[in-house]
PDB file of C-alpha atoms and ligand atoms in Angstrom:
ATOM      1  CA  UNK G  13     101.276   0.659 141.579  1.00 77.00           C
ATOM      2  CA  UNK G  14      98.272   1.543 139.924  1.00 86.00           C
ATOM      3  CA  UNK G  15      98.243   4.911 140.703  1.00 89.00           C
ATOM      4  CA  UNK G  16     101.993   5.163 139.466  1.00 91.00           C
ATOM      5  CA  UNK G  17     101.279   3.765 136.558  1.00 91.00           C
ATOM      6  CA  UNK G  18      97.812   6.351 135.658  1.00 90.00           C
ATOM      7  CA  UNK G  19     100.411   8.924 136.791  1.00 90.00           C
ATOM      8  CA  UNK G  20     103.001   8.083 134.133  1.00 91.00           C
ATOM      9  CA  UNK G  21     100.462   7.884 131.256  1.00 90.00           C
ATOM     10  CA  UNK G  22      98.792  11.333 132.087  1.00 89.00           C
ATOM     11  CA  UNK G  23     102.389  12.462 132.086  1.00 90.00           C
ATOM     12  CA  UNK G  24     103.301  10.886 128.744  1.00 91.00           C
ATOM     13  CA  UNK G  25     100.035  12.186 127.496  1.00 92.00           C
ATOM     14  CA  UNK G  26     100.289  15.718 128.960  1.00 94.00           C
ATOM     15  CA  UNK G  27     103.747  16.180 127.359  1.00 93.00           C
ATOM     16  CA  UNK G  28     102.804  16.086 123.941  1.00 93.00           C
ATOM     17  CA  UNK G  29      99.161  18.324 124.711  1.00 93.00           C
ATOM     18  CA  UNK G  30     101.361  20.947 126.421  1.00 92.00           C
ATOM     19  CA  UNK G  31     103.521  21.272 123.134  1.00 91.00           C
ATOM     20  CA  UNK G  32     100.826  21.437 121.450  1.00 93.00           C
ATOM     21  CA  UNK G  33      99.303  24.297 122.981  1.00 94.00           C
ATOM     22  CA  UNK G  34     102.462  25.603 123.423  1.00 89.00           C
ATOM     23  CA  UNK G  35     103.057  26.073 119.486  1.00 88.00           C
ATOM     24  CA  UNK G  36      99.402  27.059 119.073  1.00 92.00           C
ATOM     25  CA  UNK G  37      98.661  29.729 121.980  1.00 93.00           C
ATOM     26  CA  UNK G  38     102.068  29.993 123.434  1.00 87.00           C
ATOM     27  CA  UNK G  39     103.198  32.684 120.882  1.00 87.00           C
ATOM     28  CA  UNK G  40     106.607  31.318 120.090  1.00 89.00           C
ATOM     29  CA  UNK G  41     108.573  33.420 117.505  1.00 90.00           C
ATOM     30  CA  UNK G  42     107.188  33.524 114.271  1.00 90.00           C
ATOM     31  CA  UNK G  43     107.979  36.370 113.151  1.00 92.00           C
ATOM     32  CA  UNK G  44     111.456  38.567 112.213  1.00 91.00           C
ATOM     33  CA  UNK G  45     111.268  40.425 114.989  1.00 92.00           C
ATOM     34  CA  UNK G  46     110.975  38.146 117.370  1.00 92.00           C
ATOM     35  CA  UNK G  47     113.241  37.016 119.786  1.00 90.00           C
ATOM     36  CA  UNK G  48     115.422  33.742 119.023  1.00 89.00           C
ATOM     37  CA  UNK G  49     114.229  30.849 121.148  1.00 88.00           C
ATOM     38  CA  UNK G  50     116.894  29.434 123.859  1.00 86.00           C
ATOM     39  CA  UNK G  51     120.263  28.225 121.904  1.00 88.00           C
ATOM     40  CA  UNK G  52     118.896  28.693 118.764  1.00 86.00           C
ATOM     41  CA  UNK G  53     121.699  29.196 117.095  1.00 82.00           C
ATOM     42  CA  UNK G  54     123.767  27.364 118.922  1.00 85.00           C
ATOM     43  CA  UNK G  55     121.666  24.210 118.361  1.00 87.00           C
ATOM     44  CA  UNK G  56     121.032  24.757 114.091  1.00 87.00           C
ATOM     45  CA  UNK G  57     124.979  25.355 113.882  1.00 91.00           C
ATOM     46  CA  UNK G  58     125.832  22.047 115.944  1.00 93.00           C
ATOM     47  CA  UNK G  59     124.625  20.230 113.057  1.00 93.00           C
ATOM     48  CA  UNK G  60     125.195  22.116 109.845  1.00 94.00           C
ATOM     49  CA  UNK G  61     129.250  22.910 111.168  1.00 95.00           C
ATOM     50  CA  UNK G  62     129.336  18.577 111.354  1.00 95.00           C
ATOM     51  CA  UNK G  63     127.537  17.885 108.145  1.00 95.00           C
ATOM     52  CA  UNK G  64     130.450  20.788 106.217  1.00 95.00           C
ATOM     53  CA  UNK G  65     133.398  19.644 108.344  1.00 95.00           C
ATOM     54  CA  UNK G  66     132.443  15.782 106.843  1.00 96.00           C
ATOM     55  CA  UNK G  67     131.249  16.467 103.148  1.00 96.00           C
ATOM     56  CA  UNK G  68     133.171  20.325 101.990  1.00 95.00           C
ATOM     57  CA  UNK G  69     135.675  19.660  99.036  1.00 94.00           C
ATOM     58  CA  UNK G  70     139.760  20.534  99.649  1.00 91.00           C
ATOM     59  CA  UNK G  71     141.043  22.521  97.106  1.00 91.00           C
ATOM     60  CA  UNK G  72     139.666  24.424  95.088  1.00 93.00           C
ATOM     61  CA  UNK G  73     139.006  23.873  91.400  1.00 94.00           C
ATOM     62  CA  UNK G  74     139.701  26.898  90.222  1.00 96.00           C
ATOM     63  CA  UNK G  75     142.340  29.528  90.743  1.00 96.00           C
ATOM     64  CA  UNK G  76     142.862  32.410  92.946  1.00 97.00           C
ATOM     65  CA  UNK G  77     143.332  34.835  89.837  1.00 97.00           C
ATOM     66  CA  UNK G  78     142.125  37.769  88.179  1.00 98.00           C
ATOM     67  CA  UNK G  79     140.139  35.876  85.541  1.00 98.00           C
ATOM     68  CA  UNK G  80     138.215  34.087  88.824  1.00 98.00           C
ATOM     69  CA  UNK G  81     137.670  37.201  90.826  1.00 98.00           C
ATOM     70  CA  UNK G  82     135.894  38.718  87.764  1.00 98.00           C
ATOM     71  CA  UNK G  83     133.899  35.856  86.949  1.00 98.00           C
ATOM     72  CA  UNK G  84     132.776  35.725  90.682  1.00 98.00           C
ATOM     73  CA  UNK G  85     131.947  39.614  90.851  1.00 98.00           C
ATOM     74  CA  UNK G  86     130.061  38.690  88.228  1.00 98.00           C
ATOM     75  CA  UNK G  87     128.251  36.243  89.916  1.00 98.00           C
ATOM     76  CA  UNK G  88     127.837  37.797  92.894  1.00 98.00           C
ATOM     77  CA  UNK G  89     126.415  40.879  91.894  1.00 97.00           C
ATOM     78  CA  UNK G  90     123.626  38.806  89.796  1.00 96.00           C
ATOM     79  CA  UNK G  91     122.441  36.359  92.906  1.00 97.00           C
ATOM     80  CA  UNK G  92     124.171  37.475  96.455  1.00 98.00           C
ATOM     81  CA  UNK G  93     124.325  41.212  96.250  1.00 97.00           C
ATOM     82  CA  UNK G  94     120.711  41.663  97.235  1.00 95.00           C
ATOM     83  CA  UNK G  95     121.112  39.763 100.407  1.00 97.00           C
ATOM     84  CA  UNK G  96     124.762  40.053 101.166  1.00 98.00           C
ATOM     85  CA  UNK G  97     125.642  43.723  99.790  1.00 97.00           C
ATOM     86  CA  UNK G  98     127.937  45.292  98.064  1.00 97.00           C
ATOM     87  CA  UNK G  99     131.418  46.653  99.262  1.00 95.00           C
ATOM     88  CA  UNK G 100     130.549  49.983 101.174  1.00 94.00           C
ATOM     89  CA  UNK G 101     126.686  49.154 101.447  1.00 96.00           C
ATOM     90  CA  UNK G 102     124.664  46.716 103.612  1.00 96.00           C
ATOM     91  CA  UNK G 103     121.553  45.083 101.741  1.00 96.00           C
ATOM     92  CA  UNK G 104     118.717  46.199 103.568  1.00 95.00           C
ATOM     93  CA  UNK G 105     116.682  43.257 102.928  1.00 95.00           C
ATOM     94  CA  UNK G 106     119.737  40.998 104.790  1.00 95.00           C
ATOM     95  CA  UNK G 107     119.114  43.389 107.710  1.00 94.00           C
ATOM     96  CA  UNK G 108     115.136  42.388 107.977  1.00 96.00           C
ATOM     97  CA  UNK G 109     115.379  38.499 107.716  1.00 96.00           C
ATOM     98  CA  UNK G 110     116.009  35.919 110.404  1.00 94.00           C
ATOM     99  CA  UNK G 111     118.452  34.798 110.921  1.00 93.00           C
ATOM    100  CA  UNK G 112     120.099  38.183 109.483  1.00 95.00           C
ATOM    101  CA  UNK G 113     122.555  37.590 106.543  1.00 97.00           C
ATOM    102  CA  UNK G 114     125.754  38.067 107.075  1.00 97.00           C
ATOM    103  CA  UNK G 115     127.142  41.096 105.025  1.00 98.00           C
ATOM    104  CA  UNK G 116     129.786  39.512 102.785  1.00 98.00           C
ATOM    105  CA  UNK G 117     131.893  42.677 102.504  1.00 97.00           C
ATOM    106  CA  UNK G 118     132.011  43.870 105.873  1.00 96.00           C
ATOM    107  CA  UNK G 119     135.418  43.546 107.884  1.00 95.00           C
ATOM    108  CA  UNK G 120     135.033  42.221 111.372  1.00 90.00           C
ATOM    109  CA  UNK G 121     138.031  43.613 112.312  1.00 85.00           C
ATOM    110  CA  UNK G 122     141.654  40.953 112.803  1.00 88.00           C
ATOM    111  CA  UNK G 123     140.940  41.630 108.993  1.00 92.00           C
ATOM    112  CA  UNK G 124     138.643  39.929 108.451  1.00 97.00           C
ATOM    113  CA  UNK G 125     136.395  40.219 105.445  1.00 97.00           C
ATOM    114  CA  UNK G 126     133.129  38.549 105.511  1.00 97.00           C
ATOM    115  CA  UNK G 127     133.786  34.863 105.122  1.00 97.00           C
ATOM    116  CA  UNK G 128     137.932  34.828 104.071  1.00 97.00           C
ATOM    117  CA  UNK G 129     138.274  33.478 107.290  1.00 96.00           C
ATOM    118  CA  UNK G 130     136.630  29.962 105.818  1.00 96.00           C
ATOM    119  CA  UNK G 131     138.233  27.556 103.544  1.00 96.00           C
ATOM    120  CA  UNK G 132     136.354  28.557 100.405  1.00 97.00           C
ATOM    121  CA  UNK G 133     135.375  24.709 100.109  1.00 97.00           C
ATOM    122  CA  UNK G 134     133.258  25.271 103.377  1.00 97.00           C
ATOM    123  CA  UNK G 135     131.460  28.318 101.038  1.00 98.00           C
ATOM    124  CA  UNK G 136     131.518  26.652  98.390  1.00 98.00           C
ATOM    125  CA  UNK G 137     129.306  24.123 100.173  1.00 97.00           C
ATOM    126  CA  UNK G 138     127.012  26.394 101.605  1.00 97.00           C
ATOM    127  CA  UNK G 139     126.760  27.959  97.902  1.00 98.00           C
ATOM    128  CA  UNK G 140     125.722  24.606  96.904  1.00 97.00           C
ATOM    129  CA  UNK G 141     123.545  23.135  99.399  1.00 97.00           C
ATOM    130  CA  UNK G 142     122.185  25.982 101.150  1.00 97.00           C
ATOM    131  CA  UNK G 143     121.127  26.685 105.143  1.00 95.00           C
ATOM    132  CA  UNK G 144     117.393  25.183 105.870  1.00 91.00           C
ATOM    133  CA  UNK G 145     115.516  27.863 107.416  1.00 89.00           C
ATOM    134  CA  UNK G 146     117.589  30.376 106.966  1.00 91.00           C
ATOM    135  CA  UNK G 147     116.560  32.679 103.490  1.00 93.00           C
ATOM    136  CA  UNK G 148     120.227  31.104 102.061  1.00 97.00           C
ATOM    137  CA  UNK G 149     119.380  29.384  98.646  1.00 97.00           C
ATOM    138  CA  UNK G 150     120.443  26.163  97.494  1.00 98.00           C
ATOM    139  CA  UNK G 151     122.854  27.030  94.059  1.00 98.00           C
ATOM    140  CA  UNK G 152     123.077  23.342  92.604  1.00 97.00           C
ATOM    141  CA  UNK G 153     120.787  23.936  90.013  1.00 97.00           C
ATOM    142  CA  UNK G 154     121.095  27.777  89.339  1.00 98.00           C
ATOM    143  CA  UNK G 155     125.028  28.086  89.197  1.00 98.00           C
ATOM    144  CA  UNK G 156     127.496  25.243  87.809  1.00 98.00           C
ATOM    145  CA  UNK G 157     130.187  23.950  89.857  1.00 98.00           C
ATOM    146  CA  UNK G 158     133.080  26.301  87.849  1.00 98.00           C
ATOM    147  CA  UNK G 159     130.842  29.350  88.596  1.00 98.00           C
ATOM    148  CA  UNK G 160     130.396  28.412  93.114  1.00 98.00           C
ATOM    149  CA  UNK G 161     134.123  28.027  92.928  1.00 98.00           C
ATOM    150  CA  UNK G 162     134.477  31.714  90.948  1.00 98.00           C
ATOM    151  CA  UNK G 163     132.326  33.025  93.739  1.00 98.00           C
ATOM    152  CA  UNK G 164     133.890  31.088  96.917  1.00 98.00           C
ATOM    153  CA  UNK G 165     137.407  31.507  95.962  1.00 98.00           C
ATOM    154  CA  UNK G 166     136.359  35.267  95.519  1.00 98.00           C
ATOM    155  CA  UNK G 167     135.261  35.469  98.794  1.00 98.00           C
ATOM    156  CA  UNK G 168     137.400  33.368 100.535  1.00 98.00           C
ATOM    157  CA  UNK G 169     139.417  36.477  99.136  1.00 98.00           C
ATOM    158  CA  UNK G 170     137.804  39.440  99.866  1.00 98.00           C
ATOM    159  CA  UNK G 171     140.449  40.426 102.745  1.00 97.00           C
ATOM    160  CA  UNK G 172     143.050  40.838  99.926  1.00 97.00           C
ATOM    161  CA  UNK G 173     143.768  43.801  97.592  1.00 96.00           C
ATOM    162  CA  UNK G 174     141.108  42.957  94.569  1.00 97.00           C
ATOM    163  CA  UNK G 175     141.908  43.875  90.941  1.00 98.00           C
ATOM    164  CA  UNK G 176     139.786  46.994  89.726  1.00 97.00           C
ATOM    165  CA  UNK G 177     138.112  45.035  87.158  1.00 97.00           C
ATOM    166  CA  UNK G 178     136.224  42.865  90.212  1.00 97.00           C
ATOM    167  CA  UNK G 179     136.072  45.638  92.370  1.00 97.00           C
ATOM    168  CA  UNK G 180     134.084  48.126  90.145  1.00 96.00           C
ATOM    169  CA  UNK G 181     131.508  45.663  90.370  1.00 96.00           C
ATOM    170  CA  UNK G 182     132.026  45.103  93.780  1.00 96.00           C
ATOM    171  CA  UNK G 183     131.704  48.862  94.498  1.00 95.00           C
ATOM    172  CA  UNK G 184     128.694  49.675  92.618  1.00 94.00           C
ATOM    173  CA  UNK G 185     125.509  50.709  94.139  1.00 93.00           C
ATOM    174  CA  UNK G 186     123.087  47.972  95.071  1.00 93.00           C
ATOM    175  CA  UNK G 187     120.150  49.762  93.582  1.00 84.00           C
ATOM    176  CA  UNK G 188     122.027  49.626  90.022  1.00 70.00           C
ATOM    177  CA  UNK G 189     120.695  46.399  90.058  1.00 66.00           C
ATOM    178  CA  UNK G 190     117.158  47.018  90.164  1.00 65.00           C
ATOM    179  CA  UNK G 191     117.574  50.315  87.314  1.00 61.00           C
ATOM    180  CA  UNK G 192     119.552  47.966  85.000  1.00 64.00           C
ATOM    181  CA  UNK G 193     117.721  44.983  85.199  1.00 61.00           C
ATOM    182  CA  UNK G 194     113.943  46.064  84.120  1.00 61.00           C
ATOM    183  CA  UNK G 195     112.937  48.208  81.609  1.00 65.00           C
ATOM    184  CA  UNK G 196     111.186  51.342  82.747  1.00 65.00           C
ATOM    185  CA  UNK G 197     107.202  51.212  83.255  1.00 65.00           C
ATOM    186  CA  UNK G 198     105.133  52.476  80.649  1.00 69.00           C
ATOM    187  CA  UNK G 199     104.001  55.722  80.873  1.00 70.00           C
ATOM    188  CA  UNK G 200     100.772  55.323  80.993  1.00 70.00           C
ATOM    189  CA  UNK G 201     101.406  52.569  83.567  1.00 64.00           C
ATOM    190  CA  UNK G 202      97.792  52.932  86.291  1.00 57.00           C
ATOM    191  CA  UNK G 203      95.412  55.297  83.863  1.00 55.00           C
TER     192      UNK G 203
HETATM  193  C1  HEC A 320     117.657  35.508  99.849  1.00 61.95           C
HETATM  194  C2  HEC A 320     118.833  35.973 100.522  1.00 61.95           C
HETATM  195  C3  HEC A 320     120.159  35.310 100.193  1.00 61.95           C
HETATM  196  C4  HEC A 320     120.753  35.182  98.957  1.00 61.95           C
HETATM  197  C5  HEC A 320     120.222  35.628  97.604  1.00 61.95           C
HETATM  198  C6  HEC A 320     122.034  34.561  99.200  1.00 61.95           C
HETATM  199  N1  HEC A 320     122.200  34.315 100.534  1.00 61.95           N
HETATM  200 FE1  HEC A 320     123.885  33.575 101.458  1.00 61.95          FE
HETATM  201  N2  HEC A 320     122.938  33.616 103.257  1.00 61.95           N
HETATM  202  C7  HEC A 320     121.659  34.073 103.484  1.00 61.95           C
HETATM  203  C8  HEC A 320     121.366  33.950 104.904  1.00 61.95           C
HETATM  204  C9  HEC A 320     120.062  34.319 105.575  1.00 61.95           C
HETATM  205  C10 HEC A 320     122.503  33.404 105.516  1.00 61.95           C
HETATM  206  C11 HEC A 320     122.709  33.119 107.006  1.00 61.95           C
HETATM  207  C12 HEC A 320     122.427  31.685 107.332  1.00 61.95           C
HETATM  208  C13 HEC A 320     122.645  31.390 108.794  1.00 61.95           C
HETATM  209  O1  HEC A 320     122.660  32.287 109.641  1.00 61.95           O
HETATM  210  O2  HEC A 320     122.792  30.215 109.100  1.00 61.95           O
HETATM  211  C14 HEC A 320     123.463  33.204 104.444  1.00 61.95           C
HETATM  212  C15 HEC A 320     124.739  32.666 104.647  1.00 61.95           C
HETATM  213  C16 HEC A 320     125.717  32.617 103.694  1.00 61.95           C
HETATM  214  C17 HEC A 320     127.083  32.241 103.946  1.00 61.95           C
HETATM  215  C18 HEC A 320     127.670  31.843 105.301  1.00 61.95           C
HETATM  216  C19 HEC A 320     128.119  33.099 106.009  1.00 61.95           C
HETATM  217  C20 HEC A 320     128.824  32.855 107.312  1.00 61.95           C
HETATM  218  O3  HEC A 320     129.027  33.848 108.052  1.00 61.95           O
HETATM  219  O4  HEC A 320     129.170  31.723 107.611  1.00 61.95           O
HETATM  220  C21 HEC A 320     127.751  32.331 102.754  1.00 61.95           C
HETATM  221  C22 HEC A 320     129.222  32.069 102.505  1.00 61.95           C
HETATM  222  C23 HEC A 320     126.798  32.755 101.759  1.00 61.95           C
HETATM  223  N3  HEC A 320     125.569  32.920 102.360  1.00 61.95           N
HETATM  224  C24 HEC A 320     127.108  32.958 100.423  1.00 61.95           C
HETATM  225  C25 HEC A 320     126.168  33.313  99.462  1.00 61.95           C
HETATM  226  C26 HEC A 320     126.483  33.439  98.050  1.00 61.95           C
HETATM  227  C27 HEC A 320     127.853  33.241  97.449  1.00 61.95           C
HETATM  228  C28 HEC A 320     125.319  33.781  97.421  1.00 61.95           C
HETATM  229  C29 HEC A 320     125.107  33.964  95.929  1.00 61.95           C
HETATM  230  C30 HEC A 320     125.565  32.910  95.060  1.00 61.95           C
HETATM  231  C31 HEC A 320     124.289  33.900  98.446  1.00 61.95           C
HETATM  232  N4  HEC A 320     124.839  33.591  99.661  1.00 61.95           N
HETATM  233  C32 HEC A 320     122.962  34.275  98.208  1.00 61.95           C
HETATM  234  C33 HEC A 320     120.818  34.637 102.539  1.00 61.95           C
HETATM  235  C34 HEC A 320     121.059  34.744 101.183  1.00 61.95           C
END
């Protein structure tokens, strides 16, 4: 019995010293590169698909019209573009993060574009709150509600014919971004 017992706390103590050395010396990933541990993804969507199926709103509080898809373009452009690209161009920085970001303009095919499979009130919470460990920001505090709906409902329509007046800014280059936003170095910039 005592033997059993010395066994079971060695075990109970080993557990934890194996992890240990595990996440110091047992290179697990770290990096971008490296490979997904075991059900990864399978085990951080378990959660975050409960969590929206219990808290994302209905309907959506504004409307599917032209005034909303601009007003989302808009928004895109200025805080998603860089990681989700543009209509006709993959961000390159979504390509080298992990997990990768999903490319909000691609079609997967059954037509399918990006996310207009999901309700945009399941967007419009992952606008808001954000995937932990994942590179997606949190917008709570950087967009107002109005402005996630403009961009959910937008791409909760992005399978549909578009008016021109979102789409040119859909369309647009992702580097325009970068050339618009900061004025040019001095010249002298490094002498
Ligand atoms: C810094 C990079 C980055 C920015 C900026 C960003 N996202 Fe994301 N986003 C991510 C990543 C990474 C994921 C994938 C998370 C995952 O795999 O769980 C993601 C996931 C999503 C998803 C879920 C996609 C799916 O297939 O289910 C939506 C919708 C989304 N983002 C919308 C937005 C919107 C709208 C904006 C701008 C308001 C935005 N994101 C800005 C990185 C970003």
């Amino acid at each position: 019995m005592g033997r059993f017992l010395f066994g079971i706390i060695i075990g109970v103590l080993l557990l934890p010293a194996g992890a240990w050395a595990w996440f110091k010396y047992g290179h697990p990933p770290v990096a971008v590169a490296d490979a997904p541990l075991p059900f990864e993804r399978q085990i951080t969507h378990v959660p975050l698909n409960a969590r929206i199926d219990k808290e994302a709103p209905g309907a959506a509080a504004v409307q599917a019209n032209e005034a909303t898809f601009v007003a989302g373009a808009h928004i895109y452009r200025e805080q998603c573009a860089f990681c989700h690209g543009v209509s006709g161009e993959k961000s390159k920085i979504g390509g080298n993060m992990f997990p990768g970001v999903p490319q909000l303009w691609e079609s997967h095919g059954h037509g399918v574009v990006g996310v207009s499979d999901d309700p945009p009130g399941e967007t419009y919470w992952k606008v808001a709150n954000g995937i932990r460990l994942s590179g997606m920001p949190a917008y709570n505090k950087i967009l107002s509600e109005t402005e996630m709906w403009q961009v959910s409902v937008l791409l909760a329509n992005a399978d549909k014919p578009l008016p021109p007046t979102a789409l040119i800014l859909l369309k647009q280059p992702l580097n325009l971004d970068a050339a618009t936003a900061a004025p040019a170095p001095p010249a002298d910039l490094g002498r």
